[in-house]
Amino acid sequence: MIYLDHAAATPVSKKVFEAMKPYFAEDFFNPSAAYLPAKKVSADYEVAKGVIAHTIGAKASDIVITAGATEANNLAFSILASGGSCLYLETEHDSVRKVAEKYGGAPVGVDKNGRILIDDLKSKITDETMLISVALANNELGTIQPLSEIATIVREVRFDRLSRGIKKPLYLHSDASQALNLLNVNVARLGVDLLTLNAAKVYGPKGVGCLYVSHEVKLNPLNYGGGQEMGLRSGTENVPGVVGFAKAVEEATKHLNGNRKKYAAWRKILLSELVDYELINKKHSLDNFIVLCYNGIDAERLIFLLEEKGVYVSTGAACAANKGAKSHVLAAIGLSDSEINGSLRLTLGETNNEEQIHEAARLINEAVAIERGRNG
Ligand code: PLP
């Protein structure tokens, strides 16, 4: 198998799996219980939260553990439950887009590389805007957004509001689900008030994520119950999940530079050995994302042909692809329906090696040639 869909899911790494194991059947106690073994579990949970928080330059008390990035993104938008409007990048993942739409948010456009149109953002901020949400790296294109530039605009707006006696706050949220493997993610450097992380994309367990929440931000609870996670996300703590998440982020940050170099080299090999394509994500992309357009070919058919040869790729976000929906991301960067139809996303990761990259290029070229031949 050659798996080239690491943006959809990453396997739990051996180190992560080993770290999680004791917390299933041995140290299984409820962290809220009063006896000593439970207190140890509670302490381990807090240490793990501390490790996750530390990697983004925060403290354990600044992060709310959630059941994945979807919950974390939804929790960020709960800030709007008591009024205020929001702006979101039109290429955001559905877990941002759909909740932003629920709150009547307005989309901000992108250029042909998928980068935010700063002037569009500026023109859409009103005195009612309370939240701006821009993913650090896009999940279909890998496009990295200029977060600190956006944070500067947010600070200018705050300053202006203050000078005019307007009390409405303005906060910046970013979904960093796809970024943590390749970028140094630090909340102060990025200038964000809210930040989403996702264990499932960094060789940690699925269904575990977190939201960093800066001190000034007042959120509304995601659910109601035992009051865990500062009352924002009740429910018995997922101790193995969070311990695994901590190990995963620790490993990811340790190997950032090495991984970036490795994926950039593999990306170069693919781009030189593949034929007959147009590269979509030419600029500002994470090194492990390669989005190709084979105009005139049905990429869905390519995926099936490649699956028969043991190569797993996708047409875009796994959830959108599954519903047979047209990619809103590729449409936003101006691709025609036929170009979208012919687009393939390859995302490299830790299951790959260089030999696989050469083999993948050969098999993709072969599949494309078969499809071109079929089309006459
Ligand atoms: N945000 C981004 C950028 C993603 O890529 C994903 C997953 O594909 C999510 C959010 C949702 O994550 P989850 O399904 O783990 O809740």
Short mmCIF file of C-alpha atoms and ligand atoms in Angstrom, two decimals:
data_model
loop_
_atom_site.label_atom_id
_atom_site.label_comp_id
_atom_site.label_asym_id
_atom_site.label_seq_id
_atom_site.Cartn_x
_atom_site.Cartn_y
_atom_site.Cartn_z
CA MET A 1 0.00 0.00 0.00
CA ILE A 2 1.18 3.53 -0.79
CA TYR A 3 -0.87 5.88 1.36
CA LEU A 4 -0.90 9.47 0.12
CA ASP A 5 -3.82 10.84 2.10
CA HIS A 6 -2.25 11.94 5.37
CA ALA A 7 -4.39 15.09 5.46
CA ALA A 8 -7.44 12.85 5.88
CA ALA A 9 -6.00 10.69 8.64
CA THR A 10 -2.66 9.72 10.13
CA PRO A 11 -2.02 6.39 11.83
CA VAL A 12 -1.37 6.45 15.57
CA SER A 13 2.43 6.23 15.88
CA LYS A 14 4.04 3.44 17.93
CA LYS A 15 5.31 5.91 20.55
CA VAL A 16 1.83 7.44 20.90
CA PHE A 17 0.18 4.03 21.15
CA GLU A 18 2.65 2.91 23.86
CA ALA A 19 2.05 6.09 25.85
CA MET A 20 -1.73 5.59 25.70
CA LYS A 21 -1.82 1.87 26.58
CA PRO A 22 -1.63 2.02 30.42
CA TYR A 23 -4.63 4.35 30.58
CA PHE A 24 -7.12 1.91 29.07
CA ALA A 25 -7.12 -1.03 31.50
CA GLU A 26 -4.65 -0.25 34.31
CA ASP A 27 -4.83 3.47 35.05
CA PHE A 28 -8.47 3.62 34.01
CA PHE A 29 -9.78 5.59 36.98
CA ASN A 30 -12.05 8.56 36.65
CA PRO A 31 -9.81 11.62 37.21
CA SER A 32 -12.55 13.21 39.31
CA ALA A 33 -12.66 10.35 41.86
CA ALA A 34 -11.27 10.96 45.35
CA TYR A 35 -8.96 7.96 45.90
CA LEU A 36 -5.23 7.99 45.30
CA PRO A 37 -4.98 6.03 41.99
CA ALA A 38 -7.56 8.38 40.49
CA LYS A 39 -5.61 11.38 41.69
CA LYS A 40 -2.53 10.01 39.90
CA VAL A 41 -4.57 9.69 36.70
CA SER A 42 -5.83 13.24 37.17
CA ALA A 43 -2.25 14.46 37.64
CA ASP A 44 -1.09 12.60 34.49
CA TYR A 45 -3.97 14.18 32.56
CA GLU A 46 -2.94 17.66 33.68
CA VAL A 47 0.70 16.97 32.77
CA ALA A 48 -0.41 15.83 29.30
CA LYS A 49 -2.49 19.00 28.88
CA GLY A 50 0.55 20.99 29.96
CA VAL A 51 2.68 19.35 27.27
CA ILE A 52 0.11 20.16 24.56
CA ALA A 53 -0.23 23.73 25.80
CA HIS A 54 3.55 24.18 26.08
CA THR A 55 4.07 23.37 22.38
CA ILE A 56 1.92 26.37 21.45
CA GLY A 57 3.37 28.64 24.14
CA ALA A 58 0.40 28.35 26.52
CA LYS A 59 -0.49 26.85 29.90
CA ALA A 60 -2.66 23.80 30.66
CA SER A 61 -5.36 26.09 32.04
CA ASP A 62 -5.53 27.89 28.66
CA ILE A 63 -6.70 24.85 26.70
CA VAL A 64 -10.03 23.07 26.56
CA ILE A 65 -9.84 19.44 25.49
CA THR A 66 -12.50 18.48 22.98
CA ALA A 67 -13.53 15.40 21.01
CA GLY A 68 -11.66 16.55 17.89
CA ALA A 69 -11.24 19.71 15.86
CA THR A 70 -14.90 19.97 14.84
CA GLU A 71 -15.91 20.45 18.46
CA ALA A 72 -13.05 22.87 19.09
CA ASN A 73 -14.05 24.99 16.08
CA ASN A 74 -17.70 24.97 17.15
CA LEU A 75 -16.69 25.95 20.69
CA ALA A 76 -14.72 28.92 19.36
CA PHE A 77 -17.84 30.24 17.64
CA SER A 78 -19.88 29.92 20.86
CA ILE A 79 -18.50 33.38 21.60
CA LEU A 80 -21.21 34.67 19.24
CA ALA A 81 -24.10 33.10 21.17
CA SER A 82 -24.67 36.37 22.99
CA GLY A 83 -24.39 38.62 19.91
CA GLY A 84 -21.82 39.87 17.42
CA SER A 85 -21.01 38.82 13.89
CA CYS A 86 -18.16 36.88 12.31
CA LEU A 87 -15.99 36.63 9.23
CA TYR A 88 -14.44 33.43 7.96
CA LEU A 89 -12.22 32.48 5.06
CA GLU A 90 -14.29 30.99 2.25
CA THR A 91 -11.92 28.02 2.04
CA GLU A 92 -12.38 26.96 5.68
CA HIS A 93 -13.14 23.38 6.65
CA ASP A 94 -16.86 22.67 6.99
CA SER A 95 -16.54 22.55 10.78
CA VAL A 96 -15.83 26.31 10.61
CA ARG A 97 -17.91 27.18 7.55
CA LYS A 98 -21.13 25.59 8.72
CA VAL A 99 -21.04 27.06 12.22
CA ALA A 100 -20.05 30.48 10.83
CA GLU A 101 -23.03 30.30 8.45
CA LYS A 102 -25.27 29.43 11.42
CA TYR A 103 -24.21 32.73 13.01
CA GLY A 104 -24.78 34.61 9.74
CA GLY A 105 -21.05 35.06 9.10
CA ALA A 106 -19.68 36.58 5.90
CA PRO A 107 -17.01 34.80 3.84
CA VAL A 108 -13.71 36.49 3.01
CA GLY A 109 -12.27 35.72 -0.43
CA VAL A 110 -8.95 34.17 -1.45
CA ASP A 111 -6.61 34.63 -4.42
CA LYS A 112 -5.66 31.92 -6.92
CA ASN A 113 -3.16 30.47 -4.44
CA GLY A 114 -5.81 30.24 -1.75
CA ARG A 115 -4.31 33.13 0.26
CA ILE A 116 -6.62 35.54 2.04
CA LEU A 117 -7.49 38.77 0.19
CA ILE A 118 -6.45 41.21 2.89
CA ASP A 119 -8.39 44.12 1.36
CA ASP A 120 -11.55 42.01 1.27
CA LEU A 121 -11.07 41.21 4.96
CA LYS A 122 -10.51 44.88 5.83
CA SER A 123 -13.58 46.00 3.89
CA LYS A 124 -15.83 43.45 5.62
CA ILE A 125 -14.91 44.24 9.24
CA THR A 126 -17.69 46.29 10.85
CA ASP A 127 -18.21 47.52 14.42
CA GLU A 128 -20.32 44.39 14.95
CA THR A 129 -17.56 41.95 13.96
CA MET A 130 -16.50 39.96 16.99
CA LEU A 131 -14.73 36.95 15.50
CA ILE A 132 -12.49 36.34 12.48
CA SER A 133 -11.63 32.74 11.66
CA VAL A 134 -8.76 31.86 9.31
CA ALA A 135 -7.14 28.42 9.26
CA LEU A 136 -3.36 28.47 9.57
CA ALA A 137 -3.11 25.90 6.75
CA ASN A 138 -5.89 24.79 4.45
CA ASN A 139 -6.87 21.12 4.43
CA GLU A 140 -7.34 20.81 0.65
CA LEU A 141 -4.51 22.95 -0.68
CA GLY A 142 -2.11 23.16 2.25
CA THR A 143 -2.10 26.96 1.79
CA ILE A 144 -0.46 28.73 4.73
CA GLN A 145 -2.17 31.99 5.69
CA PRO A 146 -0.34 35.14 6.86
CA LEU A 147 -1.78 34.95 10.37
CA SER A 148 0.44 37.59 11.96
CA GLU A 149 -0.53 40.08 9.23
CA ILE A 150 -4.18 39.37 10.00
CA ALA A 151 -3.46 39.72 13.74
CA THR A 152 -1.97 43.17 13.08
CA ILE A 153 -5.20 44.22 11.37
CA VAL A 154 -7.19 42.89 14.34
CA ARG A 155 -5.04 44.97 16.73
CA GLU A 156 -5.53 48.09 14.60
CA VAL A 157 -9.31 47.59 14.63
CA ARG A 158 -9.28 47.15 18.43
CA PHE A 159 -7.28 50.34 18.78
CA ASP A 160 -9.65 52.23 16.53
CA ARG A 161 -12.69 50.94 18.42
CA LEU A 162 -11.14 51.96 21.71
CA SER A 163 -10.48 55.46 20.40
CA ARG A 164 -14.14 55.75 19.39
CA GLY A 165 -15.44 54.37 22.70
CA ILE A 166 -16.74 51.16 21.13
CA LYS A 167 -16.54 48.31 23.61
CA LYS A 168 -17.21 45.39 21.28
CA PRO A 169 -14.19 43.06 21.33
CA LEU A 170 -12.66 41.50 18.22
CA TYR A 171 -10.96 38.10 18.37
CA LEU A 172 -8.93 36.02 15.94
CA HIS A 173 -9.46 32.26 15.70
CA SER A 174 -7.34 29.86 13.70
CA ASP A 175 -7.79 26.19 12.92
CA ALA A 176 -4.26 24.74 12.98
CA SER A 177 -5.37 21.12 12.46
CA GLN A 178 -3.20 20.58 9.38
CA ALA A 179 -0.29 22.78 10.38
CA LEU A 180 1.17 21.22 13.50
CA ASN A 181 3.27 18.60 11.66
CA LEU A 182 5.19 21.16 9.65
CA LEU A 183 4.93 24.58 11.27
CA ASN A 184 6.02 26.06 14.54
CA VAL A 185 2.68 26.98 16.07
CA ASN A 186 2.92 29.57 18.84
CA VAL A 187 -0.14 31.56 19.90
CA ALA A 188 1.78 34.73 20.78
CA ARG A 189 3.78 34.74 17.56
CA LEU A 190 0.67 34.10 15.48
CA GLY A 191 -1.30 36.68 17.45
CA VAL A 192 -4.38 34.48 17.82
CA ASP A 193 -6.92 34.51 20.67
CA LEU A 194 -8.36 31.09 19.86
CA LEU A 195 -6.56 28.15 18.25
CA THR A 196 -7.76 24.68 17.27
CA LEU A 197 -5.51 21.62 17.30
CA ASN A 198 -6.32 18.09 16.16
CA ALA A 199 -4.60 14.93 17.45
CA ALA A 200 -5.85 12.88 14.50
CA LYS A 201 -3.67 14.78 12.00
CA VAL A 202 -0.41 14.45 13.95
CA TYR A 203 -0.20 10.67 14.46
CA GLY A 204 -2.36 10.85 17.57
CA PRO A 205 -5.78 9.31 18.23
CA LYS A 206 -8.94 10.35 16.39
CA GLY A 207 -11.69 12.15 18.27
CA VAL A 208 -9.26 14.23 20.35
CA GLY A 209 -8.49 17.90 19.88
CA CYS A 210 -8.31 21.11 21.83
CA LEU A 211 -9.09 24.79 21.74
CA TYR A 212 -6.64 27.32 23.11
CA VAL A 213 -8.60 30.17 24.67
CA SER A 214 -6.86 33.40 25.67
CA HIS A 215 -7.81 34.93 29.03
CA GLU A 216 -10.04 37.75 27.75
CA VAL A 217 -12.28 35.47 25.66
CA LYS A 218 -15.60 34.44 27.19
CA LEU A 219 -17.05 31.33 25.57
CA ASN A 220 -20.34 29.55 26.10
CA PRO A 221 -20.35 25.87 27.10
CA LEU A 222 -20.43 23.32 24.30
CA ASN A 223 -22.55 21.05 26.48
CA TYR A 224 -23.77 20.76 30.07
CA GLY A 225 -22.84 18.15 32.66
CA GLY A 226 -20.11 17.51 35.20
CA GLY A 227 -18.33 20.81 34.54
CA GLN A 228 -15.01 19.38 33.28
CA GLU A 229 -12.73 21.57 31.12
CA MET A 230 -13.64 24.76 33.00
CA GLY A 231 -17.31 23.99 32.44
CA LEU A 232 -16.92 24.49 28.67
CA ARG A 233 -16.86 20.85 27.62
CA SER A 234 -18.37 18.54 30.22
CA GLY A 235 -17.81 14.79 30.16
CA THR A 236 -15.39 12.33 31.78
CA GLU A 237 -11.90 13.13 30.55
CA ASN A 238 -10.49 11.03 27.70
CA VAL A 239 -7.24 10.29 29.55
CA PRO A 240 -5.65 7.85 27.05
CA GLY A 241 -6.62 10.17 24.20
CA VAL A 242 -5.07 13.22 25.80
CA VAL A 243 -1.91 11.36 26.87
CA GLY A 244 -1.61 10.18 23.24
CA PHE A 245 -2.27 13.70 21.96
CA ALA A 246 0.54 15.04 24.18
CA LYS A 247 3.00 12.43 22.92
CA ALA A 248 1.95 13.17 19.33
CA VAL A 249 2.50 16.94 19.57
CA GLU A 250 5.78 16.39 21.39
CA GLU A 251 7.01 14.16 18.54
CA ALA A 252 5.65 16.50 15.86
CA THR A 253 7.48 19.53 17.24
CA LYS A 254 10.70 17.53 17.68
CA HIS A 255 10.77 16.59 13.98
CA LEU A 256 9.43 19.77 12.35
CA ASN A 257 12.55 20.76 10.42
CA GLY A 258 13.49 17.22 9.41
CA ASN A 259 9.96 16.51 8.19
CA ARG A 260 9.76 19.75 6.24
CA LYS A 261 13.01 18.96 4.41
CA LYS A 262 12.00 15.35 3.78
CA TYR A 263 8.55 16.24 2.38
CA ALA A 264 9.93 19.10 0.27
CA ALA A 265 12.41 16.65 -1.32
CA TRP A 266 9.69 14.09 -1.98
CA ARG A 267 7.39 16.77 -3.37
CA LYS A 268 10.18 17.77 -5.79
CA ILE A 269 10.62 14.15 -6.91
CA LEU A 270 6.90 13.79 -7.57
CA LEU A 271 6.66 17.05 -9.48
CA SER A 272 9.57 16.09 -11.70
CA GLU A 273 8.55 12.47 -12.33
CA LEU A 274 4.81 13.03 -12.82
CA VAL A 275 3.73 14.06 -16.31
CA ASP A 276 0.83 15.78 -18.00
CA TYR A 277 -0.50 17.72 -14.99
CA GLU A 278 -0.93 21.27 -13.81
CA LEU A 279 0.19 22.03 -10.28
CA ILE A 280 -2.54 23.85 -8.36
CA ASN A 281 -0.85 24.71 -5.06
CA LYS A 282 2.23 26.42 -6.46
CA LYS A 283 2.89 28.89 -3.66
CA HIS A 284 2.60 29.24 0.14
CA SER A 285 1.82 25.55 0.62
CA LEU A 286 2.74 23.08 3.33
CA ASP A 287 5.52 20.87 1.93
CA ASN A 288 3.50 17.67 2.20
CA PHE A 289 0.57 18.87 0.02
CA ILE A 290 0.56 18.32 -3.74
CA VAL A 291 -2.61 19.25 -5.59
CA LEU A 292 -2.61 18.29 -9.26
CA CYS A 293 -5.06 19.00 -12.01
CA TYR A 294 -5.47 16.56 -14.90
CA ASN A 295 -7.86 18.62 -16.96
CA GLY A 296 -10.29 16.55 -19.01
CA ILE A 297 -9.91 13.49 -16.78
CA ASP A 298 -12.33 12.37 -14.10
CA ALA A 299 -10.22 12.26 -10.91
CA GLU A 300 -12.77 9.93 -9.26
CA ARG A 301 -11.91 7.33 -11.90
CA LEU A 302 -8.19 7.90 -11.32
CA ILE A 303 -8.73 7.25 -7.61
CA PHE A 304 -10.37 3.90 -8.32
CA LEU A 305 -7.66 2.90 -10.81
CA LEU A 306 -4.98 3.84 -8.28
CA GLU A 307 -6.73 2.00 -5.47
CA GLU A 308 -6.58 -1.18 -7.56
CA LYS A 309 -2.80 -0.69 -7.63
CA GLY A 310 -2.63 -0.04 -3.89
CA VAL A 311 -2.19 3.76 -4.07
CA TYR A 312 -4.54 5.77 -1.87
CA VAL A 313 -5.13 9.40 -2.82
CA SER A 314 -8.11 11.75 -2.66
CA THR A 315 -9.87 14.44 -4.62
CA GLY A 316 -9.99 16.84 -1.67
CA ALA A 317 -11.38 16.89 1.84
CA ALA A 318 -12.42 13.34 2.74
CA CYS A 319 -15.83 14.48 4.01
CA ALA A 320 -16.63 16.51 0.87
CA ALA A 321 -15.37 13.75 -1.41
CA ASN A 322 -17.54 11.22 0.39
CA LYS A 323 -20.66 13.29 -0.22
CA GLY A 324 -19.80 13.69 -3.90
CA ALA A 325 -19.91 17.47 -3.41
CA LYS A 326 -17.87 19.85 -5.53
CA SER A 327 -14.90 21.22 -3.58
CA HIS A 328 -15.76 24.73 -2.34
CA VAL A 329 -12.01 25.30 -1.88
CA LEU A 330 -11.06 24.62 -5.50
CA ALA A 331 -14.05 26.68 -6.66
CA ALA A 332 -12.91 29.56 -4.41
CA ILE A 333 -9.48 29.71 -6.08
CA GLY A 334 -11.19 30.03 -9.45
CA LEU A 335 -10.96 26.52 -10.93
CA SER A 336 -13.61 25.60 -13.49
CA ASP A 337 -15.91 22.61 -12.90
CA SER A 338 -13.86 20.53 -15.33
CA GLU A 339 -10.61 21.47 -13.57
CA ILE A 340 -12.15 20.61 -10.20
CA ASN A 341 -13.31 17.30 -11.65
CA GLY A 342 -9.75 16.49 -12.67
CA SER A 343 -8.06 17.44 -9.40
CA LEU A 344 -6.16 15.06 -7.18
CA ARG A 345 -4.78 15.73 -3.68
CA LEU A 346 -1.67 13.88 -2.53
CA THR A 347 -0.61 14.42 1.06
CA LEU A 348 2.70 12.92 2.16
CA GLY A 349 3.46 11.62 5.60
CA GLU A 350 5.26 9.24 7.90
CA THR A 351 3.95 6.06 6.28
CA ASN A 352 5.91 6.95 3.12
CA ASN A 353 9.51 6.46 2.00
CA GLU A 354 11.42 7.66 -1.05
CA GLU A 355 11.01 4.39 -2.92
CA GLN A 356 7.23 4.70 -2.56
CA ILE A 357 7.34 8.23 -3.95
CA HIS A 358 9.04 7.04 -7.18
CA GLU A 359 6.61 4.13 -7.41
CA ALA A 360 3.60 6.40 -6.81
CA ALA A 361 4.71 8.74 -9.60
CA ARG A 362 5.03 5.77 -11.97
CA LEU A 363 1.61 4.36 -11.05
CA ILE A 364 -0.14 7.73 -11.25
CA ASN A 365 1.39 8.38 -14.70
CA GLU A 366 0.21 4.92 -15.78
CA ALA A 367 -3.35 5.54 -14.52
CA VAL A 368 -3.47 8.95 -16.21
CA ALA A 369 -2.28 7.42 -19.51
CA ILE A 370 -5.03 4.76 -19.30
CA GLU A 371 -7.67 7.43 -18.67
CA ARG A 372 -6.39 9.71 -21.45
CA GLY A 373 -6.46 6.68 -23.78
CA ARG A 374 -10.01 5.83 -22.76
CA ASN A 375 -11.07 9.41 -23.47
CA GLY A 376 -9.55 9.04 -26.94
N1 PLP B 1 -10.31 21.31 10.52
C1 PLP B 1 -9.47 20.87 9.57
C2 PLP B 1 -8.57 21.85 8.89
C3 PLP B 1 -9.44 19.52 9.21
O1 PLP B 1 -8.61 19.11 8.25
C4 PLP B 1 -10.32 18.62 9.89
C5 PLP B 1 -10.35 17.19 9.52
O2 PLP B 1 -10.34 16.80 8.40
C6 PLP B 1 -11.17 19.13 10.88
C7 PLP B 1 -11.13 20.48 11.17
C8 PLP B 1 -12.15 18.25 11.61
O3 PLP B 1 -11.50 17.39 12.45
P1 PLP B 1 -12.28 16.22 13.20
O4 PLP B 1 -12.99 15.42 12.14
O5 PLP B 1 -11.20 15.44 13.88
O6 PLP B 1 -13.22 16.82 14.16
#
